[in-house]
């Protein structure tokens, strides 16, 4: 108990970390949203969190900045859940205000969860081709966020190959996932002209950080309907977190293991 209290105090008293984050935030917000014209009506929108991410990584890697190291990285991991809370509240309020719109969407909110099977059918053969063994099960059976981690640890154990594979994608998702999905949301509406509501539903993949990145880009493209987009994305992300875990337990993970056992012999 005393150790936990001292750890919490050290997180709050790490003023160098807090000042560094404030400095990075000021720089990135000063840079602002950057719009890069690619061709025709296609614009690439770079939001402030992307330069902030690169600046933060640079600070971590530069050896001369010795007050930002592994301990500060662990502190930030604890603080992010607190800092992202107001955003979750905003998404919940937007969902409540537009509840009639959500009912109109109906079963699509649940059926979209089956789209995660695509990560298995596409990702599993690629992972095996790259030389991974049972790590491929953890890597490709989901988008590799915290709810899926709990299932893998319960079934295979923390030191298993499946969990190690999970963490490979988990770490890559933290570093590159938000950037990738932000760029993807900027490009897809021009390449595949679906209704913005469809893309709002698609941003709710069960990862709060990726959801925020995708939704920020989407609302920048369609500011007139931003509240509706917030509502659809918020409820979609919530359903992905809650209902998605059952899809993972009963469909995605068993399907991944079955496919692995059937095709692993072709990748020796």
PDB file of C-alpha atoms in Angstrom:
ATOM      1  CA  UNK A   1       0.000   0.000   0.000  1.00  0.00           C
ATOM      2  CA  UNK A   2       2.808   2.397   0.967  1.00  0.00           C
ATOM      3  CA  UNK A   3       4.651   1.599  -2.262  1.00  0.00           C
ATOM      4  CA  UNK A   4       1.543   2.405  -4.310  1.00  0.00           C
ATOM      5  CA  UNK A   5       1.083   5.730  -2.517  1.00  0.00           C
ATOM      6  CA  UNK A   6       4.743   6.665  -3.037  1.00  0.00           C
ATOM      7  CA  UNK A   7       4.525   5.730  -6.732  1.00  0.00           C
ATOM      8  CA  UNK A   8       1.447   7.947  -7.163  1.00  0.00           C
ATOM      9  CA  UNK A   9       3.213  10.839  -5.442  1.00  0.00           C
ATOM     10  CA  UNK A  10       6.285  10.421  -7.650  1.00  0.00           C
ATOM     11  CA  UNK A  11       4.061  10.570 -10.743  1.00  0.00           C
ATOM     12  CA  UNK A  12       2.482  13.828  -9.596  1.00  0.00           C
ATOM     13  CA  UNK A  13       5.760  15.387  -8.442  1.00  0.00           C
ATOM     14  CA  UNK A  14       7.718  14.694 -11.645  1.00  0.00           C
ATOM     15  CA  UNK A  15       7.635  18.374 -12.612  1.00  0.00           C
ATOM     16  CA  UNK A  16      10.271  17.981 -15.336  1.00  0.00           C
ATOM     17  CA  UNK A  17       8.033  15.521 -17.156  1.00  0.00           C
ATOM     18  CA  UNK A  18       4.980  17.777 -16.790  1.00  0.00           C
ATOM     19  CA  UNK A  19       6.895  20.827 -18.057  1.00  0.00           C
ATOM     20  CA  UNK A  20       8.219  18.810 -21.002  1.00  0.00           C
ATOM     21  CA  UNK A  21       4.693  17.699 -21.925  1.00  0.00           C
ATOM     22  CA  UNK A  22       3.488  21.298 -21.623  1.00  0.00           C
ATOM     23  CA  UNK A  23       6.316  22.451 -23.900  1.00  0.00           C
ATOM     24  CA  UNK A  24       5.531  19.775 -26.505  1.00  0.00           C
ATOM     25  CA  UNK A  25       1.826  20.640 -26.352  1.00  0.00           C
ATOM     26  CA  UNK A  26       2.494  24.343 -26.891  1.00  0.00           C
ATOM     27  CA  UNK A  27       4.786  23.635 -29.855  1.00  0.00           C
ATOM     28  CA  UNK A  28       2.358  21.224 -31.525  1.00  0.00           C
ATOM     29  CA  UNK A  29      -0.657  23.503 -30.983  1.00  0.00           C
ATOM     30  CA  UNK A  30       1.341  26.433 -32.347  1.00  0.00           C
ATOM     31  CA  UNK A  31       2.045  24.380 -35.469  1.00  0.00           C
ATOM     32  CA  UNK A  32      -1.667  23.664 -35.638  1.00  0.00           C
ATOM     33  CA  UNK A  33      -3.495  21.621 -38.248  1.00  0.00           C
ATOM     34  CA  UNK A  34      -1.541  21.269 -41.471  1.00  0.00           C
ATOM     35  CA  UNK A  35      -3.431  20.685 -44.717  1.00  0.00           C
ATOM     36  CA  UNK A  36      -1.372  19.255 -47.566  1.00  0.00           C
ATOM     37  CA  UNK A  37      -2.961  19.280 -51.012  1.00  0.00           C
ATOM     38  CA  UNK A  38      -2.215  16.011 -52.807  1.00  0.00           C
ATOM     39  CA  UNK A  39      -4.269  16.052 -56.010  1.00  0.00           C
ATOM     40  CA  UNK A  40      -7.740  17.049 -57.148  1.00  0.00           C
ATOM     41  CA  UNK A  41      -9.987  17.325 -54.093  1.00  0.00           C
ATOM     42  CA  UNK A  42      -7.745  15.088 -51.970  1.00  0.00           C
ATOM     43  CA  UNK A  43      -6.170  16.831 -48.976  1.00  0.00           C
ATOM     44  CA  UNK A  44      -4.045  15.250 -46.270  1.00  0.00           C
ATOM     45  CA  UNK A  45      -4.806  16.733 -42.843  1.00  0.00           C
ATOM     46  CA  UNK A  46      -2.011  16.463 -40.273  1.00  0.00           C
ATOM     47  CA  UNK A  47      -3.398  17.130 -36.809  1.00  0.00           C
ATOM     48  CA  UNK A  48      -1.328  18.595 -33.937  1.00  0.00           C
ATOM     49  CA  UNK A  49      -0.931  15.258 -32.143  1.00  0.00           C
ATOM     50  CA  UNK A  50       1.257  13.903 -34.968  1.00  0.00           C
ATOM     51  CA  UNK A  51       4.123  16.421 -34.578  1.00  0.00           C
ATOM     52  CA  UNK A  52       3.638  16.095 -30.809  1.00  0.00           C
ATOM     53  CA  UNK A  53       4.199  12.346 -31.116  1.00  0.00           C
ATOM     54  CA  UNK A  54       7.403  12.760 -33.116  1.00  0.00           C
ATOM     55  CA  UNK A  55       8.745  15.449 -30.770  1.00  0.00           C
ATOM     56  CA  UNK A  56       8.019  13.263 -27.730  1.00  0.00           C
ATOM     57  CA  UNK A  57       9.748  10.254 -29.307  1.00  0.00           C
ATOM     58  CA  UNK A  58      12.752  12.435 -30.159  1.00  0.00           C
ATOM     59  CA  UNK A  59      12.972  13.644 -26.564  1.00  0.00           C
ATOM     60  CA  UNK A  60      12.910  10.044 -25.367  1.00  0.00           C
ATOM     61  CA  UNK A  61      15.648   8.957 -27.787  1.00  0.00           C
ATOM     62  CA  UNK A  62      18.008  11.926 -27.337  1.00  0.00           C
ATOM     63  CA  UNK A  63      20.481  10.827 -24.675  1.00  0.00           C
ATOM     64  CA  UNK A  64      21.311  14.364 -23.541  1.00  0.00           C
ATOM     65  CA  UNK A  65      17.688  14.809 -22.368  1.00  0.00           C
ATOM     66  CA  UNK A  66      18.286  12.560 -19.368  1.00  0.00           C
ATOM     67  CA  UNK A  67      15.129  13.532 -17.449  1.00  0.00           C
ATOM     68  CA  UNK A  68      12.973  11.665 -20.012  1.00  0.00           C
ATOM     69  CA  UNK A  69      13.601   7.926 -19.778  1.00  0.00           C
ATOM     70  CA  UNK A  70      11.877   4.610 -19.139  1.00  0.00           C
ATOM     71  CA  UNK A  71      10.496   5.722 -15.755  1.00  0.00           C
ATOM     72  CA  UNK A  72       8.782   8.718 -17.346  1.00  0.00           C
ATOM     73  CA  UNK A  73       7.378   6.436 -20.029  1.00  0.00           C
ATOM     74  CA  UNK A  74       5.770   4.294 -17.315  1.00  0.00           C
ATOM     75  CA  UNK A  75       4.408   7.416 -15.612  1.00  0.00           C
ATOM     76  CA  UNK A  76       2.789   8.588 -18.849  1.00  0.00           C
ATOM     77  CA  UNK A  77       1.171   5.176 -19.279  1.00  0.00           C
ATOM     78  CA  UNK A  78      -0.554   5.630 -15.915  1.00  0.00           C
ATOM     79  CA  UNK A  79      -1.587   9.226 -16.587  1.00  0.00           C
ATOM     80  CA  UNK A  80      -3.065   8.702 -20.050  1.00  0.00           C
ATOM     81  CA  UNK A  81      -6.156   6.962 -18.661  1.00  0.00           C
ATOM     82  CA  UNK A  82      -6.844  10.006 -16.484  1.00  0.00           C
ATOM     83  CA  UNK A  83      -6.203  12.536 -19.233  1.00  0.00           C
ATOM     84  CA  UNK A  84      -8.391  10.800 -21.789  1.00  0.00           C
ATOM     85  CA  UNK A  85     -11.371  10.695 -19.400  1.00  0.00           C
ATOM     86  CA  UNK A  86     -12.877  14.072 -20.467  1.00  0.00           C
ATOM     87  CA  UNK A  87     -12.883  12.909 -24.076  1.00  0.00           C
ATOM     88  CA  UNK A  88     -14.826   9.757 -23.155  1.00  0.00           C
ATOM     89  CA  UNK A  89     -17.362  11.924 -21.313  1.00  0.00           C
ATOM     90  CA  UNK A  90     -17.755  14.140 -24.384  1.00  0.00           C
ATOM     91  CA  UNK A  91     -18.324  11.106 -26.613  1.00  0.00           C
ATOM     92  CA  UNK A  92     -20.898   9.710 -24.160  1.00  0.00           C
ATOM     93  CA  UNK A  93     -22.807  13.015 -24.030  1.00  0.00           C
ATOM     94  CA  UNK A  94     -22.789  13.300 -27.829  1.00  0.00           C
ATOM     95  CA  UNK A  95     -24.130   9.741 -28.064  1.00  0.00           C
ATOM     96  CA  UNK A  96     -26.955  10.516 -25.648  1.00  0.00           C
ATOM     97  CA  UNK A  97     -27.957  13.693 -27.452  1.00  0.00           C
ATOM     98  CA  UNK A  98     -28.255  11.809 -30.739  1.00  0.00           C
ATOM     99  CA  UNK A  99     -29.845   8.603 -29.447  1.00  0.00           C
ATOM    100  CA  UNK A 100     -32.576   8.616 -32.124  1.00  0.00           C
ATOM    101  CA  UNK A 101     -29.944   8.681 -34.855  1.00  0.00           C
ATOM    102  CA  UNK A 102     -28.194   5.728 -33.225  1.00  0.00           C
ATOM    103  CA  UNK A 103     -31.405   3.661 -33.213  1.00  0.00           C
ATOM    104  CA  UNK A 104     -31.837   4.376 -36.929  1.00  0.00           C
ATOM    105  CA  UNK A 105     -28.485   2.725 -37.620  1.00  0.00           C
ATOM    106  CA  UNK A 106     -29.694  -0.469 -35.896  1.00  0.00           C
ATOM    107  CA  UNK A 107     -27.901  -3.794 -36.225  1.00  0.00           C
ATOM    108  CA  UNK A 108     -25.061  -2.361 -38.329  1.00  0.00           C
ATOM    109  CA  UNK A 109     -23.352  -1.362 -35.080  1.00  0.00           C
ATOM    110  CA  UNK A 110     -23.129  -5.027 -34.097  1.00  0.00           C
ATOM    111  CA  UNK A 111     -22.564  -6.557 -37.537  1.00  0.00           C
ATOM    112  CA  UNK A 112     -19.557  -4.307 -38.105  1.00  0.00           C
ATOM    113  CA  UNK A 113     -17.740  -6.218 -35.365  1.00  0.00           C
ATOM    114  CA  UNK A 114     -17.475  -9.158 -37.756  1.00  0.00           C
ATOM    115  CA  UNK A 115     -15.232  -6.956 -39.878  1.00  0.00           C
ATOM    116  CA  UNK A 116     -12.394  -7.730 -37.470  1.00  0.00           C
ATOM    117  CA  UNK A 117     -12.237 -11.187 -39.061  1.00  0.00           C
ATOM    118  CA  UNK A 118     -10.463  -9.485 -41.957  1.00  0.00           C
ATOM    119  CA  UNK A 119      -7.371  -9.014 -39.782  1.00  0.00           C
ATOM    120  CA  UNK A 120      -7.227 -12.781 -39.413  1.00  0.00           C
ATOM    121  CA  UNK A 121      -7.734 -13.736 -43.058  1.00  0.00           C
ATOM    122  CA  UNK A 122      -5.206 -11.172 -44.314  1.00  0.00           C
ATOM    123  CA  UNK A 123      -2.789 -10.843 -41.416  1.00  0.00           C
ATOM    124  CA  UNK A 124      -2.270 -14.487 -40.420  1.00  0.00           C
ATOM    125  CA  UNK A 125      -0.716 -15.684 -43.706  1.00  0.00           C
ATOM    126  CA  UNK A 126       1.513 -12.588 -43.809  1.00  0.00           C
ATOM    127  CA  UNK A 127       2.712 -13.174 -40.237  1.00  0.00           C
ATOM    128  CA  UNK A 128       3.511 -16.826 -41.032  1.00  0.00           C
ATOM    129  CA  UNK A 129       5.271 -15.752 -44.208  1.00  0.00           C
ATOM    130  CA  UNK A 130       7.467 -13.435 -42.116  1.00  0.00           C
ATOM    131  CA  UNK A 131       8.546 -16.394 -39.989  1.00  0.00           C
ATOM    132  CA  UNK A 132       6.374 -16.043 -36.895  1.00  0.00           C
ATOM    133  CA  UNK A 133       4.985 -19.210 -35.316  1.00  0.00           C
ATOM    134  CA  UNK A 134       2.345 -19.183 -32.566  1.00  0.00           C
ATOM    135  CA  UNK A 135       3.098 -15.501 -32.072  1.00  0.00           C
ATOM    136  CA  UNK A 136       0.972 -15.009 -35.202  1.00  0.00           C
ATOM    137  CA  UNK A 137      -2.145 -16.025 -33.247  1.00  0.00           C
ATOM    138  CA  UNK A 138      -1.731 -13.152 -30.810  1.00  0.00           C
ATOM    139  CA  UNK A 139      -0.669 -10.745 -33.546  1.00  0.00           C
ATOM    140  CA  UNK A 140      -3.541 -11.243 -35.974  1.00  0.00           C
ATOM    141  CA  UNK A 141      -6.588 -12.402 -33.983  1.00  0.00           C
ATOM    142  CA  UNK A 142      -7.560  -8.819 -33.057  1.00  0.00           C
ATOM    143  CA  UNK A 143      -6.455  -5.174 -33.145  1.00  0.00           C
ATOM    144  CA  UNK A 144      -4.384  -6.007 -30.039  1.00  0.00           C
ATOM    145  CA  UNK A 145      -5.752  -3.778 -27.306  1.00  0.00           C
ATOM    146  CA  UNK A 146      -6.216  -4.345 -23.563  1.00  0.00           C
ATOM    147  CA  UNK A 147      -9.477  -6.418 -23.569  1.00  0.00           C
ATOM    148  CA  UNK A 148      -7.970  -8.968 -25.966  1.00  0.00           C
ATOM    149  CA  UNK A 149      -4.797  -9.109 -23.874  1.00  0.00           C
ATOM    150  CA  UNK A 150      -6.812 -10.256 -20.859  1.00  0.00           C
ATOM    151  CA  UNK A 151      -8.275 -13.143 -22.867  1.00  0.00           C
ATOM    152  CA  UNK A 152      -4.876 -14.240 -24.199  1.00  0.00           C
ATOM    153  CA  UNK A 153      -3.266 -14.184 -20.760  1.00  0.00           C
ATOM    154  CA  UNK A 154      -6.143 -16.192 -19.304  1.00  0.00           C
ATOM    155  CA  UNK A 155      -5.972 -18.829 -22.062  1.00  0.00           C
ATOM    156  CA  UNK A 156      -2.252 -19.097 -22.843  1.00  0.00           C
ATOM    157  CA  UNK A 157      -0.398 -17.491 -19.929  1.00  0.00           C
ATOM    158  CA  UNK A 158       1.578 -14.262 -19.723  1.00  0.00           C
ATOM    159  CA  UNK A 159       4.863 -15.777 -20.945  1.00  0.00           C
ATOM    160  CA  UNK A 160       3.305 -17.543 -23.932  1.00  0.00           C
ATOM    161  CA  UNK A 161       4.277 -16.976 -27.553  1.00  0.00           C
ATOM    162  CA  UNK A 162       0.757 -15.744 -28.274  1.00  0.00           C
ATOM    163  CA  UNK A 163       1.052 -12.927 -25.719  1.00  0.00           C
ATOM    164  CA  UNK A 164       4.522 -12.001 -26.998  1.00  0.00           C
ATOM    165  CA  UNK A 165       3.074 -11.705 -30.502  1.00  0.00           C
ATOM    166  CA  UNK A 166       0.253  -9.583 -29.130  1.00  0.00           C
ATOM    167  CA  UNK A 167       2.710  -7.121 -27.583  1.00  0.00           C
ATOM    168  CA  UNK A 168       4.580  -6.710 -30.867  1.00  0.00           C
ATOM    169  CA  UNK A 169       1.449  -5.348 -32.551  1.00  0.00           C
ATOM    170  CA  UNK A 170       0.341  -3.531 -29.384  1.00  0.00           C
ATOM    171  CA  UNK A 171       3.556  -1.473 -29.241  1.00  0.00           C
ATOM    172  CA  UNK A 172       3.553  -0.791 -32.973  1.00  0.00           C
ATOM    173  CA  UNK A 173      -0.082   0.297 -32.677  1.00  0.00           C
ATOM    174  CA  UNK A 174       0.791   2.782 -29.956  1.00  0.00           C
ATOM    175  CA  UNK A 175       3.619   4.324 -31.986  1.00  0.00           C
ATOM    176  CA  UNK A 176       2.286   4.124 -35.556  1.00  0.00           C
ATOM    177  CA  UNK A 177      -1.389   3.167 -35.302  1.00  0.00           C
ATOM    178  CA  UNK A 178      -2.722   6.654 -34.632  1.00  0.00           C
ATOM    179  CA  UNK A 179      -0.683   8.133 -37.471  1.00  0.00           C
ATOM    180  CA  UNK A 180      -1.710   5.411 -39.918  1.00  0.00           C
ATOM    181  CA  UNK A 181      -5.426   5.596 -39.159  1.00  0.00           C
ATOM    182  CA  UNK A 182      -5.362   9.394 -39.306  1.00  0.00           C
ATOM    183  CA  UNK A 183      -3.883   9.291 -42.811  1.00  0.00           C
ATOM    184  CA  UNK A 184      -6.256   6.492 -43.823  1.00  0.00           C
ATOM    185  CA  UNK A 185      -9.365   8.421 -42.758  1.00  0.00           C
ATOM    186  CA  UNK A 186      -8.135  11.423 -44.736  1.00  0.00           C
ATOM    187  CA  UNK A 187      -7.736   9.406 -47.934  1.00  0.00           C
ATOM    188  CA  UNK A 188     -10.618   6.897 -47.905  1.00  0.00           C
ATOM    189  CA  UNK A 189     -13.519   9.395 -48.296  1.00  0.00           C
ATOM    190  CA  UNK A 190     -11.959  10.497 -51.595  1.00  0.00           C
ATOM    191  CA  UNK A 191     -11.140   6.972 -52.797  1.00  0.00           C
ATOM    192  CA  UNK A 192     -14.350   5.240 -51.610  1.00  0.00           C
ATOM    193  CA  UNK A 193     -17.202   7.800 -51.468  1.00  0.00           C
ATOM    194  CA  UNK A 194     -19.327   6.276 -48.698  1.00  0.00           C
ATOM    195  CA  UNK A 195     -21.547   8.317 -46.401  1.00  0.00           C
ATOM    196  CA  UNK A 196     -19.600  10.046 -43.570  1.00  0.00           C
ATOM    197  CA  UNK A 197     -21.725   8.139 -41.041  1.00  0.00           C
ATOM    198  CA  UNK A 198     -20.227   4.891 -42.352  1.00  0.00           C
ATOM    199  CA  UNK A 199     -16.735   6.165 -41.674  1.00  0.00           C
ATOM    200  CA  UNK A 200     -17.820   7.422 -38.237  1.00  0.00           C
ATOM    201  CA  UNK A 201     -18.992   3.907 -37.364  1.00  0.00           C
ATOM    202  CA  UNK A 202     -15.758   2.474 -38.711  1.00  0.00           C
ATOM    203  CA  UNK A 203     -13.636   4.687 -36.432  1.00  0.00           C
ATOM    204  CA  UNK A 204     -15.019   2.891 -33.371  1.00  0.00           C
ATOM    205  CA  UNK A 205     -12.588  -0.009 -33.464  1.00  0.00           C
ATOM    206  CA  UNK A 206     -12.157  -0.474 -29.710  1.00  0.00           C
ATOM    207  CA  UNK A 207      -8.983   1.572 -29.328  1.00  0.00           C
ATOM    208  CA  UNK A 208      -9.552   4.972 -27.735  1.00  0.00           C
ATOM    209  CA  UNK A 209      -6.343   6.542 -29.072  1.00  0.00           C
ATOM    210  CA  UNK A 210      -6.966   5.365 -32.646  1.00  0.00           C
ATOM    211  CA  UNK A 211     -10.627   6.335 -32.337  1.00  0.00           C
ATOM    212  CA  UNK A 212      -9.629   9.862 -31.342  1.00  0.00           C
ATOM    213  CA  UNK A 213      -7.129  10.145 -34.190  1.00  0.00           C
ATOM    214  CA  UNK A 214      -9.568   8.890 -36.814  1.00  0.00           C
ATOM    215  CA  UNK A 215     -12.483  10.926 -35.510  1.00  0.00           C
ATOM    216  CA  UNK A 216     -10.429  14.126 -35.380  1.00  0.00           C
ATOM    217  CA  UNK A 217      -9.543  13.741 -39.046  1.00  0.00           C
ATOM    218  CA  UNK A 218     -13.135  12.883 -39.970  1.00  0.00           C
ATOM    219  CA  UNK A 219     -14.630  15.893 -38.192  1.00  0.00           C
ATOM    220  CA  UNK A 220     -12.062  18.091 -39.926  1.00  0.00           C
ATOM    221  CA  UNK A 221     -13.359  16.841 -43.268  1.00  0.00           C
ATOM    222  CA  UNK A 222     -17.061  17.192 -42.302  1.00  0.00           C
ATOM    223  CA  UNK A 223     -17.316  19.976 -39.690  1.00  0.00           C
ATOM    224  CA  UNK A 224     -21.037  20.618 -40.386  1.00  0.00           C
ATOM    225  CA  UNK A 225     -22.076  17.217 -39.054  1.00  0.00           C
ATOM    226  CA  UNK A 226     -19.344  16.820 -36.442  1.00  0.00           C
ATOM    227  CA  UNK A 227     -21.809  16.224 -33.566  1.00  0.00           C
ATOM    228  CA  UNK A 228     -23.488  13.348 -35.410  1.00  0.00           C
ATOM    229  CA  UNK A 229     -20.088  11.899 -36.248  1.00  0.00           C
ATOM    230  CA  UNK A 230     -19.065  12.139 -32.584  1.00  0.00           C
ATOM    231  CA  UNK A 231     -22.234  10.334 -31.522  1.00  0.00           C
ATOM    232  CA  UNK A 232     -21.887   7.482 -33.989  1.00  0.00           C
ATOM    233  CA  UNK A 233     -18.181   7.070 -33.353  1.00  0.00           C
ATOM    234  CA  UNK A 234     -18.599   7.148 -29.577  1.00  0.00           C
ATOM    235  CA  UNK A 235     -21.310   4.486 -29.408  1.00  0.00           C
ATOM    236  CA  UNK A 236     -19.514   2.400 -32.024  1.00  0.00           C
ATOM    237  CA  UNK A 237     -16.299   2.464 -30.012  1.00  0.00           C
ATOM    238  CA  UNK A 238     -18.194   1.575 -26.846  1.00  0.00           C
ATOM    239  CA  UNK A 239     -19.870  -1.386 -28.529  1.00  0.00           C
ATOM    240  CA  UNK A 240     -16.505  -2.502 -29.900  1.00  0.00           C
ATOM    241  CA  UNK A 241     -15.076  -2.482 -26.381  1.00  0.00           C
ATOM    242  CA  UNK A 242     -18.039  -4.338 -24.832  1.00  0.00           C
ATOM    243  CA  UNK A 243     -19.513  -6.562 -27.541  1.00  0.00           C
ATOM    244  CA  UNK A 244     -16.199  -6.993 -29.338  1.00  0.00           C
ATOM    245  CA  UNK A 245     -14.722  -9.014 -26.493  1.00  0.00           C
ATOM    246  CA  UNK A 246     -17.425 -11.692 -26.963  1.00  0.00           C
ATOM    247  CA  UNK A 247     -16.811 -11.764 -30.708  1.00  0.00           C
ATOM    248  CA  UNK A 248     -13.131 -12.237 -29.904  1.00  0.00           C
ATOM    249  CA  UNK A 249     -13.695 -15.067 -27.398  1.00  0.00           C
ATOM    250  CA  UNK A 250     -16.237 -17.060 -29.409  1.00  0.00           C
ATOM    251  CA  UNK A 251     -15.335 -16.268 -33.037  1.00  0.00           C
ATOM    252  CA  UNK A 252     -12.074 -14.456 -33.738  1.00  0.00           C
ATOM    253  CA  UNK A 253      -9.644 -16.319 -31.474  1.00  0.00           C
ATOM    254  CA  UNK A 254     -10.966 -19.842 -32.203  1.00  0.00           C
ATOM    255  CA  UNK A 255     -11.007 -19.031 -35.938  1.00  0.00           C
ATOM    256  CA  UNK A 256      -7.408 -17.786 -35.800  1.00  0.00           C
ATOM    257  CA  UNK A 257      -6.205 -20.904 -34.020  1.00  0.00           C
ATOM    258  CA  UNK A 258      -8.096 -23.174 -36.419  1.00  0.00           C
ATOM    259  CA  UNK A 259      -6.651 -21.426 -39.482  1.00  0.00           C
ATOM    260  CA  UNK A 260      -3.178 -21.473 -37.943  1.00  0.00           C
ATOM    261  CA  UNK A 261      -3.312 -25.237 -37.445  1.00  0.00           C
ATOM    262  CA  UNK A 262      -4.530 -25.746 -41.010  1.00  0.00           C
ATOM    263  CA  UNK A 263      -2.033 -23.538 -42.882  1.00  0.00           C
ATOM    264  CA  UNK A 264       1.085 -23.515 -40.701  1.00  0.00           C
ATOM    265  CA  UNK A 265       2.487 -26.524 -42.581  1.00  0.00           C
ATOM    266  CA  UNK A 266       2.717 -24.463 -45.782  1.00  0.00           C
ATOM    267  CA  UNK A 267       5.044 -21.866 -44.179  1.00  0.00           C
ATOM    268  CA  UNK A 268       7.854 -24.047 -42.820  1.00  0.00           C
TER     269      UNK A 268
END
